[in-house]
Coordinates of N, CA and C in Angstrom, one line a residue:
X1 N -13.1 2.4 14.8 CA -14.3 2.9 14.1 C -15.1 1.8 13.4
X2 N -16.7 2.0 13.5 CA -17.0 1.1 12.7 C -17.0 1.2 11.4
X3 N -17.4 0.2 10.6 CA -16.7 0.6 9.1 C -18.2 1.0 8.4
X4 N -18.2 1.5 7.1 CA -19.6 1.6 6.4 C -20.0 0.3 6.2
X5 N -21.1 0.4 6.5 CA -22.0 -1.4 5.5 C -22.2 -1.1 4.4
X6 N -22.3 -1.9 3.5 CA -22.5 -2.4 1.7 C -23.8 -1.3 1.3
X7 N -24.8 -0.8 2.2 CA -25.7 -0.2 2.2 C -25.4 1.1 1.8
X8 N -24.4 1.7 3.2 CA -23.7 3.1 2.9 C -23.1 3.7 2.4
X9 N -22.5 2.5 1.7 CA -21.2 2.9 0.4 C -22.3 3.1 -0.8
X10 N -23.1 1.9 -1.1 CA -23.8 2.4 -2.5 C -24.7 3.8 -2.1
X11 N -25.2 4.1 -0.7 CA -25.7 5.1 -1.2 C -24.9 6.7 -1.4
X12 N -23.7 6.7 -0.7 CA -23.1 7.6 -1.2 C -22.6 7.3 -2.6
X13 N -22.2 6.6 -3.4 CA -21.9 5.9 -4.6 C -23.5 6.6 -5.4
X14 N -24.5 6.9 -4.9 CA -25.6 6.9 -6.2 C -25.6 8.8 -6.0
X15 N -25.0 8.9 -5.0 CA -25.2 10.8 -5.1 C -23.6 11.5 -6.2
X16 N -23.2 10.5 -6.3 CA -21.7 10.6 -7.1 C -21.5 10.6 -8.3
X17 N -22.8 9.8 -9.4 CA -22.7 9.7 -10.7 C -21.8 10.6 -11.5
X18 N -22.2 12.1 -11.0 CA -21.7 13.2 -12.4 C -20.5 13.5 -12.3
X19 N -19.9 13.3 -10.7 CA -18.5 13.8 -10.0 C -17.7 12.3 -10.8
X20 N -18.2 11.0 -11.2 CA -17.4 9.9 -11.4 C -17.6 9.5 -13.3
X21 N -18.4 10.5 -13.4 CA -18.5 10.9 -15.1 C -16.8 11.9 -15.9
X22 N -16.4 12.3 -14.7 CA -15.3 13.1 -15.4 C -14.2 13.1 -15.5
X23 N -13.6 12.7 -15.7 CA -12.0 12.0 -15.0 C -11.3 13.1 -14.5
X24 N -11.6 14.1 -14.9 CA -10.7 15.4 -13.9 C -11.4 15.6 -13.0
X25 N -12.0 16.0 -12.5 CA -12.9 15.8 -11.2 C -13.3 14.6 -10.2
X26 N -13.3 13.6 -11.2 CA -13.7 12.4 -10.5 C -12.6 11.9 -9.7
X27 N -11.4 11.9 -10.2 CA -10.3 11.3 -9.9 C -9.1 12.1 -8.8
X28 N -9.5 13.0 -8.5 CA -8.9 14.3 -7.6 C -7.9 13.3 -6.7
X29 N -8.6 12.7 -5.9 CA -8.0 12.1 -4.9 C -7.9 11.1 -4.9
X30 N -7.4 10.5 -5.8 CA -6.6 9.5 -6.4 C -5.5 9.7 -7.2
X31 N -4.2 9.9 -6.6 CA -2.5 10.0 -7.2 C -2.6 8.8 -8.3
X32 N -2.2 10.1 -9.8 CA -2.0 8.9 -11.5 C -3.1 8.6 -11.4
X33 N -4.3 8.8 -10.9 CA -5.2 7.9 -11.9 C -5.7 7.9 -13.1
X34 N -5.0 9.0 -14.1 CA -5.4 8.9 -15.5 C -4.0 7.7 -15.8
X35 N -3.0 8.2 -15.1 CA -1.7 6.6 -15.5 C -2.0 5.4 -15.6
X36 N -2.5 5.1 -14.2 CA -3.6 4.1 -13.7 C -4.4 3.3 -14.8
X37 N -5.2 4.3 -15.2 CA -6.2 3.7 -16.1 C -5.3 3.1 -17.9
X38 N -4.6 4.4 -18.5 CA -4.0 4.1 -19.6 C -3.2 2.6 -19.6
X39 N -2.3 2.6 -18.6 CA -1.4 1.6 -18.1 C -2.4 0.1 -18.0
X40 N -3.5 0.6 -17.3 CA -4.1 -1.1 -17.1 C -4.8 -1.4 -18.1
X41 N -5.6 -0.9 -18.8 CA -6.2 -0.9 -20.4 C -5.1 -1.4 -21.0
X42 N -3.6 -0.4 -21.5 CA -2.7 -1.2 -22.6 C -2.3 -2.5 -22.2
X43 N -1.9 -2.6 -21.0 CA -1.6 -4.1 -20.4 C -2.8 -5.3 -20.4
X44 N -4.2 -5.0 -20.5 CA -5.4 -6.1 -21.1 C -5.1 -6.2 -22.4
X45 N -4.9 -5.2 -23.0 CA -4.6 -5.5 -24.8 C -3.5 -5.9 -24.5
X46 N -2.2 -6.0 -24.1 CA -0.9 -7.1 -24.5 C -1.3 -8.4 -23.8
X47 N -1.9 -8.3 -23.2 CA -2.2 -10.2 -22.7 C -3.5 -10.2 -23.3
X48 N -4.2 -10.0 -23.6 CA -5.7 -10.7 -24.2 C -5.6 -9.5 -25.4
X49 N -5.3 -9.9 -26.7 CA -5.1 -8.5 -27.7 C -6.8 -9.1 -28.5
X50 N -6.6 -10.3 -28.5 CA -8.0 -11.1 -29.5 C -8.9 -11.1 -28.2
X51 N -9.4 -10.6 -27.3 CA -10.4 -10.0 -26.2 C -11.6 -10.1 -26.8
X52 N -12.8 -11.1 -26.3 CA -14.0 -10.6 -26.4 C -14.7 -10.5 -25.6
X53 N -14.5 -10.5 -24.0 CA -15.4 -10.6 -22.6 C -14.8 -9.7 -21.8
X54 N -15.3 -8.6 -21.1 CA -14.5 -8.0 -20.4 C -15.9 -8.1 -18.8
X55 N -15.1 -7.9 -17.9 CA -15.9 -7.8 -16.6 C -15.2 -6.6 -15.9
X56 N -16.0 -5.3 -15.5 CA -15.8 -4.4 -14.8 C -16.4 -4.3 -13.5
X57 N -15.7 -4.8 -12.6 CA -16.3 -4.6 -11.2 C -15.6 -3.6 -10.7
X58 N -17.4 -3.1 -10.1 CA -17.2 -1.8 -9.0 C -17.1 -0.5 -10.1
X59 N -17.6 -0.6 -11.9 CA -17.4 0.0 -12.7 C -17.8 2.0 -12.5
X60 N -18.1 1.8 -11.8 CA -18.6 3.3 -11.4 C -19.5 3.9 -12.5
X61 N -19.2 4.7 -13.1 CA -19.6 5.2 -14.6 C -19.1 5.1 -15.7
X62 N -18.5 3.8 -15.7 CA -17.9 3.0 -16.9 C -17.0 4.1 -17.5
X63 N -15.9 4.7 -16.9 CA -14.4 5.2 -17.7 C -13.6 4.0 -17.8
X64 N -13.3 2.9 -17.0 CA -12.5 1.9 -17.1 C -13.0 1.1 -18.7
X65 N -13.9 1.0 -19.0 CA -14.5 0.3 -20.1 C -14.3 0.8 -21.3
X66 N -14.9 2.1 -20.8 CA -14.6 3.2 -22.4 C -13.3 3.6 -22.9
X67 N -12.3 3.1 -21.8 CA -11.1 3.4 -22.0 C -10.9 2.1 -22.9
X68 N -10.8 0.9 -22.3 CA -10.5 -0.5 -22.6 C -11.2 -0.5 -23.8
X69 N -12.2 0.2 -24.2 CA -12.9 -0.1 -26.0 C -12.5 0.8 -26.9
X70 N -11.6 1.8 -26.5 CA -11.0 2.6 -27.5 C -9.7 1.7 -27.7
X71 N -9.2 1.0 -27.0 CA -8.0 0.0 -27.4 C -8.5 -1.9 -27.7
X72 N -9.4 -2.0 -27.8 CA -10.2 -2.9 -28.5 C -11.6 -3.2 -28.2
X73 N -12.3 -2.6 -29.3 CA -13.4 -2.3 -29.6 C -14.1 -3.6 -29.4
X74 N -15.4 -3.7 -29.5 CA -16.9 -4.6 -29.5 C -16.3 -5.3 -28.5
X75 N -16.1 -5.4 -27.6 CA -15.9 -6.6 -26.1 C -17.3 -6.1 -26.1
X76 N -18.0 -7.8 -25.6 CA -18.9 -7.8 -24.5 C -18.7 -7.5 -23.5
X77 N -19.1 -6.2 -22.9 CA -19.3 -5.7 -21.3 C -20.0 -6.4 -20.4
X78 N -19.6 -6.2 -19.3 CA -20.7 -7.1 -18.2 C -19.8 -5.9 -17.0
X79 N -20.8 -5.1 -16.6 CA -20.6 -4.0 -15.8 C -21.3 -4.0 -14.1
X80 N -20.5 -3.9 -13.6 CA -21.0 -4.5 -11.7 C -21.2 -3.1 -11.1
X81 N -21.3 -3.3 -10.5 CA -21.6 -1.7 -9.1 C -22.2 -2.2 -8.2
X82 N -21.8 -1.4 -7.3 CA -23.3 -1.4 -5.8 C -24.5 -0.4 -6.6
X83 N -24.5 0.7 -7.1 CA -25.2 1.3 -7.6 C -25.7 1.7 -8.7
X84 N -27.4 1.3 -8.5 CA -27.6 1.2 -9.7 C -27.6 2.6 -10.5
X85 N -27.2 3.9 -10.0 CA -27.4 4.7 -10.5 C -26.1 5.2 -11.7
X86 N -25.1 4.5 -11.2 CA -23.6 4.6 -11.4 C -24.2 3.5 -12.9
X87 N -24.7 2.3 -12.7 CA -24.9 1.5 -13.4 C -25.5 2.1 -14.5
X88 N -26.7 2.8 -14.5 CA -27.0 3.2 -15.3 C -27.0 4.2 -16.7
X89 N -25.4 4.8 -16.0 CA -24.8 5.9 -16.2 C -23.6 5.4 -17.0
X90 N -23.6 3.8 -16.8 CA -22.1 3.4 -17.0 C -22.9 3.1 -18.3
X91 N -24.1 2.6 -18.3 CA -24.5 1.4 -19.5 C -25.0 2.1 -21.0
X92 N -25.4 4.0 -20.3 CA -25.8 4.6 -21.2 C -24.5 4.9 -22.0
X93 N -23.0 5.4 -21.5 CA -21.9 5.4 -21.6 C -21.4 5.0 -23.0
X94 N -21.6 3.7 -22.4 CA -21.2 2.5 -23.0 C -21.4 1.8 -24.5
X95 N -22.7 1.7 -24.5 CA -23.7 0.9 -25.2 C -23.7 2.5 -26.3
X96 N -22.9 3.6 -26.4 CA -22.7 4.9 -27.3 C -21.2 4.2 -28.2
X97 N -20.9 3.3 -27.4 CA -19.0 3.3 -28.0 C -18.9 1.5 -28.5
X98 N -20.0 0.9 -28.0 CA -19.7 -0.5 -28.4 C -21.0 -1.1 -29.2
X99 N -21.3 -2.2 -30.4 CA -22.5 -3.0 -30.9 C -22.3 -4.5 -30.0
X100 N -21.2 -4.1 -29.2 CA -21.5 -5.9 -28.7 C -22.6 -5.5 -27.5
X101 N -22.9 -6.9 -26.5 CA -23.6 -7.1 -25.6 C -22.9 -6.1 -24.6
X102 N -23.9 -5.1 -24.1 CA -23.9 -5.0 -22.4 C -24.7 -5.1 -21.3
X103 N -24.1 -5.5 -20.2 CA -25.1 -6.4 -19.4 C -24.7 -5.5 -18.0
X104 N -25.5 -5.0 -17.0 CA -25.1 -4.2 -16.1 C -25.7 -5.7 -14.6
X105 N -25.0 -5.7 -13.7 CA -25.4 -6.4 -13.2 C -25.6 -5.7 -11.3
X106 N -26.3 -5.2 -10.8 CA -25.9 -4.3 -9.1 C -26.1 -5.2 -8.3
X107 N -25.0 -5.7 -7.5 CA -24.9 -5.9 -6.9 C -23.4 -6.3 -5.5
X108 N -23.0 -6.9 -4.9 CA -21.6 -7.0 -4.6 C -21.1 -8.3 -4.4
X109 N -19.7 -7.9 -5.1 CA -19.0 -8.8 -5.5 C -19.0 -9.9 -4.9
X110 N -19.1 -10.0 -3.2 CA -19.2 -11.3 -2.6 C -20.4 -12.0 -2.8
X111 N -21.4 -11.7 -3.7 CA -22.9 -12.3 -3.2 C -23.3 -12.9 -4.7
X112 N -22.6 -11.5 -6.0 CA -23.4 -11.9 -7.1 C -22.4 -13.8 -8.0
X113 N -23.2 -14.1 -8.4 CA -22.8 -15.1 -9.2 C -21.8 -15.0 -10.6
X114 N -20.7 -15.4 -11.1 CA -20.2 -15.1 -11.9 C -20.0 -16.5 -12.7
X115 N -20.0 -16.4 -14.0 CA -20.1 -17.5 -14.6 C -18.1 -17.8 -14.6
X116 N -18.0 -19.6 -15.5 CA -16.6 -19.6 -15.2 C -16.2 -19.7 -16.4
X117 N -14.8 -19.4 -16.5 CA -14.2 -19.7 -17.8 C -14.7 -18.6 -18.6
X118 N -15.0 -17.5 -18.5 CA -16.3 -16.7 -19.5 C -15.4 -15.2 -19.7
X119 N -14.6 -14.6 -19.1 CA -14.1 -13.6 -19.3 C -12.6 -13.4 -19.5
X120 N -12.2 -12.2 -21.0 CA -11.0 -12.3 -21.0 C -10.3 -11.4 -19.8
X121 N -10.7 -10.3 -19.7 CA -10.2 -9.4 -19.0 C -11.2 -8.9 -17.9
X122 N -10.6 -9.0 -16.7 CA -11.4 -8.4 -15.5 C -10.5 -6.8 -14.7
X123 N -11.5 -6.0 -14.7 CA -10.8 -4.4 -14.4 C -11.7 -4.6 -13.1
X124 N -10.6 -4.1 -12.0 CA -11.2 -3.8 -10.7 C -10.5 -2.5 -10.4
X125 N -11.1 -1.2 -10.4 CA -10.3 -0.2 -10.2 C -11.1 0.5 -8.8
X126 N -10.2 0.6 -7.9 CA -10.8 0.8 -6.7 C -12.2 0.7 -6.3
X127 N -12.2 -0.8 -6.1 CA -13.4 -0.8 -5.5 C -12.5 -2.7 -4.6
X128 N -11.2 -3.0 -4.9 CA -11.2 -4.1 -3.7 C -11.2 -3.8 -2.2
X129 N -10.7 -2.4 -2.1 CA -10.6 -1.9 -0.8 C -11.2 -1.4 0.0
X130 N -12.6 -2.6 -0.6 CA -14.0 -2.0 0.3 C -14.0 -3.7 0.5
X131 N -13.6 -4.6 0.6 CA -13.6 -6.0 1.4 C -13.2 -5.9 2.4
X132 N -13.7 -6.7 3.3 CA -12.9 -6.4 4.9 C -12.1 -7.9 5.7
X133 N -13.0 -9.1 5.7 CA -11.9 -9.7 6.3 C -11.3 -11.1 5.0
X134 N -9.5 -11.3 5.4 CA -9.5 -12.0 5.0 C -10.0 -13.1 3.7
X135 N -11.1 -13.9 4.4 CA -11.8 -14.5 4.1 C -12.5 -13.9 2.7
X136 N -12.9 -13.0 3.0 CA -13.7 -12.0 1.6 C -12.4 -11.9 0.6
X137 N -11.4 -11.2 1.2 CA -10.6 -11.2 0.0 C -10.2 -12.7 -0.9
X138 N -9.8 -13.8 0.2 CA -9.8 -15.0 -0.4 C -11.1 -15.3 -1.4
X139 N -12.3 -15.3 -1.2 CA -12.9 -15.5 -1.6 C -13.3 -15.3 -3.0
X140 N -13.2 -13.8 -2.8 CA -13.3 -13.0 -3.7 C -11.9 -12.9 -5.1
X141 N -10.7 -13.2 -4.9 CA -9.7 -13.9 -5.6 C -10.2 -15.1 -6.6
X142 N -10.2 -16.1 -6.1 CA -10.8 -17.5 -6.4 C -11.9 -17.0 -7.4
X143 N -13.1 -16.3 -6.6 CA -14.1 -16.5 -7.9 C -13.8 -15.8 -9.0
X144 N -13.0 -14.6 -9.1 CA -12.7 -13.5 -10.3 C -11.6 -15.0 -11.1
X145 N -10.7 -15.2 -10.2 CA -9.9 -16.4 -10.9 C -10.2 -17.5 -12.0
X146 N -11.7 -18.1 -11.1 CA -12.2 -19.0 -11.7 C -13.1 -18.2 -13.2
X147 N -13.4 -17.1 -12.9 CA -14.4 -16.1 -14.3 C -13.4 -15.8 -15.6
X148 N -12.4 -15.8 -14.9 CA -11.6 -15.6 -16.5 C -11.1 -16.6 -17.0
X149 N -11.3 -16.6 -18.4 CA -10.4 -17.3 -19.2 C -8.8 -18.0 -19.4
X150 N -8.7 -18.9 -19.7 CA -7.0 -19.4 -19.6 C -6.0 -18.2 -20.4
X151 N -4.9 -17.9 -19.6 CA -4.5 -16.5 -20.1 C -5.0 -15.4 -20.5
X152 N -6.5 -15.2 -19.4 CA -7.2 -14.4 -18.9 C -6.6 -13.5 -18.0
X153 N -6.5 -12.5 -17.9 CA -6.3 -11.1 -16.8 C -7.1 -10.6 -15.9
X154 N -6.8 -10.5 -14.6 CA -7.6 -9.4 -13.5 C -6.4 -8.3 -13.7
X155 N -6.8 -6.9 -13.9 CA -5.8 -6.0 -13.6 C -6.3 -5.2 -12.7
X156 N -5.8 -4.4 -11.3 CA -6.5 -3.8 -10.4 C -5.9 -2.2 -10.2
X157 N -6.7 -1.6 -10.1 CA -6.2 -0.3 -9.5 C -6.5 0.3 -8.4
X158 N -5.4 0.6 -7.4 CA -6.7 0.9 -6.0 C -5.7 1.0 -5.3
X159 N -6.4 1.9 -4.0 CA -5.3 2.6 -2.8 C -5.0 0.9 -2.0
X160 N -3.6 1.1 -1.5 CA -3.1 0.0 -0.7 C -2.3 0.9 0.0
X161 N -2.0 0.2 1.0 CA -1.6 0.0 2.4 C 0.2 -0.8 2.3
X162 N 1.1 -0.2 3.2 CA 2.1 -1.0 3.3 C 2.4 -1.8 3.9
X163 N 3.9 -3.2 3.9 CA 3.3 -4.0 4.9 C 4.0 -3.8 6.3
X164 N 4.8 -2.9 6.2 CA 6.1 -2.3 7.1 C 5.3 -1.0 8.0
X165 N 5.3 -1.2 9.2 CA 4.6 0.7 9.8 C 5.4 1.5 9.7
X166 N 6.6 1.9 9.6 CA 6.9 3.1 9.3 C 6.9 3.3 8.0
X167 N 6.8 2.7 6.7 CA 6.9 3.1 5.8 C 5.3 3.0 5.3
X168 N 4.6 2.6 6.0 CA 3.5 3.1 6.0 C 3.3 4.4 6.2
X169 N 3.4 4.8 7.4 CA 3.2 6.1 7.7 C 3.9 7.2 7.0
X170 N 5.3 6.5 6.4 CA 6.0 8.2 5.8 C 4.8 8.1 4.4
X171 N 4.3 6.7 3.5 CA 3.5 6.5 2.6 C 2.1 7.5 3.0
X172 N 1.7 7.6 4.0 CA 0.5 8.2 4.2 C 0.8 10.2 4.5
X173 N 2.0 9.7 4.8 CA 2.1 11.6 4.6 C 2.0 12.0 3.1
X174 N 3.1 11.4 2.6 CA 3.1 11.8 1.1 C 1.8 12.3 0.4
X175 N 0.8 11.2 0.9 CA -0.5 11.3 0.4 C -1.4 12.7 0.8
X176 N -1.1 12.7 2.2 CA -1.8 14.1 3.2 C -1.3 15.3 2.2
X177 N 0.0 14.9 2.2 CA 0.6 16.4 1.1 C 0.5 16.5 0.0
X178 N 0.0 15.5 -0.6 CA -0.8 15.2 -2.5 C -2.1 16.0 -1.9
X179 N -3.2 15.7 -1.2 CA -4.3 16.4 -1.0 C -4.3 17.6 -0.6
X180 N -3.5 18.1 0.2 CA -3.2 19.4 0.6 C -2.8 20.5 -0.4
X181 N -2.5 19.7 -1.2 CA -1.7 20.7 -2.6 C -3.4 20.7 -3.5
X182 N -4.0 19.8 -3.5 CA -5.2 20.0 -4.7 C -6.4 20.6 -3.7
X183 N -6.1 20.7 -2.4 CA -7.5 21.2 -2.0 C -6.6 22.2 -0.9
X184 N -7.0 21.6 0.4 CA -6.4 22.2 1.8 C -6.3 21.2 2.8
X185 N -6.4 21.5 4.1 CA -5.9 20.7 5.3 C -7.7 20.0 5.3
X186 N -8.3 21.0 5.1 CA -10.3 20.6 5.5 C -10.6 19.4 4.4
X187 N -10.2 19.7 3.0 CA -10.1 18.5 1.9 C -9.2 17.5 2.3
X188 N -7.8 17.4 2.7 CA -7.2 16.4 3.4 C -8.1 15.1 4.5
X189 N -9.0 16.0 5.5 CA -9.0 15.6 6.4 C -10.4 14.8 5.8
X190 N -11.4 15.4 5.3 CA -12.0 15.0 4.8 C -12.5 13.3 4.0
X191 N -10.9 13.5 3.2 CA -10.9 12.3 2.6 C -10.1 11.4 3.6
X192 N -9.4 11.4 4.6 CA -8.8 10.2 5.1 C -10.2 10.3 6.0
X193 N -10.6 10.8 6.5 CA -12.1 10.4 7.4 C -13.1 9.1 6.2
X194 N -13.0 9.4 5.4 CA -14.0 8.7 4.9 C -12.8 7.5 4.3
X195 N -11.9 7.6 3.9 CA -11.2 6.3 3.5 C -11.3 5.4 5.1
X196 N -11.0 6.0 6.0 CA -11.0 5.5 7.7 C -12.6 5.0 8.0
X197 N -13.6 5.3 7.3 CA -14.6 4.8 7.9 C -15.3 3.8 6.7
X198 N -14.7 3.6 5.2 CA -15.4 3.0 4.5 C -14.7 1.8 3.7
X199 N -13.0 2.2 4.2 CA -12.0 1.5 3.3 C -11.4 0.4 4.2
X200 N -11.0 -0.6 3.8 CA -9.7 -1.6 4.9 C -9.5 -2.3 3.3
X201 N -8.0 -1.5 2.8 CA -7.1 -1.9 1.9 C -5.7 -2.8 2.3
X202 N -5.8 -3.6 1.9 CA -4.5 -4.3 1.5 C -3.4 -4.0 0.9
X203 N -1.7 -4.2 1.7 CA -0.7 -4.5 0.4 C -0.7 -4.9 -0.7
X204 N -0.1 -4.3 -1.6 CA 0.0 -5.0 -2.7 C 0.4 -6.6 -2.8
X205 N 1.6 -6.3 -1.9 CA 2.2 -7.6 -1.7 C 1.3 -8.8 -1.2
X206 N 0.4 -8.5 -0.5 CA -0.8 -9.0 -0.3 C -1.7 -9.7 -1.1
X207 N -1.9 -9.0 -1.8 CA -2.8 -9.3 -3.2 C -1.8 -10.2 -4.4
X208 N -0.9 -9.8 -4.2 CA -0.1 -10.3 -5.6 C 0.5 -12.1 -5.1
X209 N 0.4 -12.2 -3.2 CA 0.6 -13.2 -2.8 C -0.7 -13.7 -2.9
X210 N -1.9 -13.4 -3.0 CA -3.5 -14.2 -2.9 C -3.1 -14.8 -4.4
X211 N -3.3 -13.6 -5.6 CA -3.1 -14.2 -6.7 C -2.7 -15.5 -6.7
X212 N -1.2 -15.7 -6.4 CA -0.6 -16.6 -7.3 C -1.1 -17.5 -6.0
X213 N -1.7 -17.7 -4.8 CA -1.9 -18.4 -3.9 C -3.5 -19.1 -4.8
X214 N -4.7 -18.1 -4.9 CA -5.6 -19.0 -6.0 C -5.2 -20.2 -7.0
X215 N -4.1 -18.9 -8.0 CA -4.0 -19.9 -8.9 C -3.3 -19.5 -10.4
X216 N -3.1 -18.4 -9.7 CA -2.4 -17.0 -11.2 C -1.3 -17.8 -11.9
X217 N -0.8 -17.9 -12.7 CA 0.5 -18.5 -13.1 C 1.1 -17.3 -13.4
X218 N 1.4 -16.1 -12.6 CA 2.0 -14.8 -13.1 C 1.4 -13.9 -12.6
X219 N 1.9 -12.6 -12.2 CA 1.6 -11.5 -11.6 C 2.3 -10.3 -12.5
X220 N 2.3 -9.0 -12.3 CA 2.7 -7.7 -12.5 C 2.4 -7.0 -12.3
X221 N 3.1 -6.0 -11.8 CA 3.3 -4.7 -11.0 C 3.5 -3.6 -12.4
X222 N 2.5 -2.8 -12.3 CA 2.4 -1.6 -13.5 C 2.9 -0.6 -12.9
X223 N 2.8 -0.2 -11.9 CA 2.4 1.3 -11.5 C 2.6 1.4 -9.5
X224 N 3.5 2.0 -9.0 CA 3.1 2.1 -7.9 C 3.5 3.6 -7.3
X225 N 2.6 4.7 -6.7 CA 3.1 5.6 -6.4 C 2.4 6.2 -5.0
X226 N 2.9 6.3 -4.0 CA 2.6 6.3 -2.6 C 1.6 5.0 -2.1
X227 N 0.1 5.5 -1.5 CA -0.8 4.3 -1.6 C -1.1 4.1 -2.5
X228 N -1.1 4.2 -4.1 CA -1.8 3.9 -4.9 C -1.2 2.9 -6.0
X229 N -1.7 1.9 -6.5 CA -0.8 1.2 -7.2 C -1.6 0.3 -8.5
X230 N -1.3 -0.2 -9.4 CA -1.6 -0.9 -10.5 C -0.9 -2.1 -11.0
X231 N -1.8 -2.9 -10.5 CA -1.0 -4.5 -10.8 C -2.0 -5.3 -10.9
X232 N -1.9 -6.4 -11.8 CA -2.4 -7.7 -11.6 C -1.8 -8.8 -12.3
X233 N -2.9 -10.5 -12.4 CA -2.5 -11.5 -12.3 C -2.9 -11.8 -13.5
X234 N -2.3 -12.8 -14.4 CA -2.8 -13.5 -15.4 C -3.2 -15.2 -15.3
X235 N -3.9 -15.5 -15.7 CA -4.2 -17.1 -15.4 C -3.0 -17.8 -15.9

């Protein structure tokens, strides 16, 4: 199947604001993602506790941020999206809970410019599993790598893939039967249709090998429960 282009995703992304304003609603089809979130927030505050730069890519409607400033307040935000409508939604959010700088920036990850050395904490919560080859992911490593600070953090949350096929496959039932219990077989089918036409996620083991392949001096695994998991790298 062909995959979505960068086009298609933000524009279903700008019809989604109010559904990604809620965390019970928003997060349906996503196994733990209120864990997810608590878990990768406390873990930015135990490695960066004196935090003043945070970067949210793929921020949606800024819950990863407002989480992260109820556990340490006034970070300068610097908030990414494909969409500016999410963006706008994130910055009104936001700029309610924090007096430092926020800066919304739309665009995608592979294209926009990131300064270096400039951030303590980087939140990517489902949005790496919209890179597709390779190369992008490499790429895309290195420069988040190079944006953070020395014992700086990327922490990630996001559906992955196994690297073994059958345990892939028994991994993707589990998930069919998580969806089946919150909706039915038409909501099941629904969402792997559109994970199948918009997503190409990676192993964790994947990611945790790019890490320390950039330049991480350290990795951790928070959270892993069927496809879904919570981990990242520290400089």
């Amino acid at each position: 199947m062909k995959k979505s282009t960068v086009t298609e995703i933000r524009e279903r992304f700008d019809n989604e604001v109010e559904r990604f304003s809620n965390l019970e609603t928003g997060q349906v089809a996503t196994m733990d993602a209120k864990i997810a979130l608590e878990l990768i927030t406390c873990a930015a505050r135990a490695v960066k506790p004196q935090a003043k730069t945070i970067l949210d890519l793929g921020c949606g409607a800024g819950n990863y941020t407002l989480k992260m400033l109820s556990k340490v307040p006034n970070l300068d935000c610097t908030l990414v999206d494909l969409s500016q409508n999410m963006l706008d939604k994130a910055f009104e959010r936001v700029s309610e809970v924090t007096t430092a700088k926020v800066e919304i920036i739309q665009g995608d990850i592979r294209d926009i410019e990131l300064p270096k050395n400039h951030f303590d904490i980087i939140l990517a919560a489902a949005v790496l599993h919209h890179l597709r080859e390779d190369s992008d992911w490499e790429m895309v490593f290195q420069k988040l790598y190079d944006s953070l600070t020395p014992g700086g953090c990327l922490l990630i949350s996001d559906l992955v893939i196994q690297d073994h096929e059958g345990v892939n496959e028994l991994v993707w039932k589990m998930y069919a039967n998580y969806l089946k219990q919150h909706g039915d077989e038409e909501y099941q089918q629904k969402v792997f249709d559109y994970i199948e036409k918009e997503d190409t996620p990676r192993s964790m083991s994947y990611q945790l090998d790019l890490m320390k392949k950039v330049g991480f001096s350290s990795t951790e695994i928070l959270h892993k429960n069927a496809c879904f998991g919570a981990f990242g790298g520290i400089k």
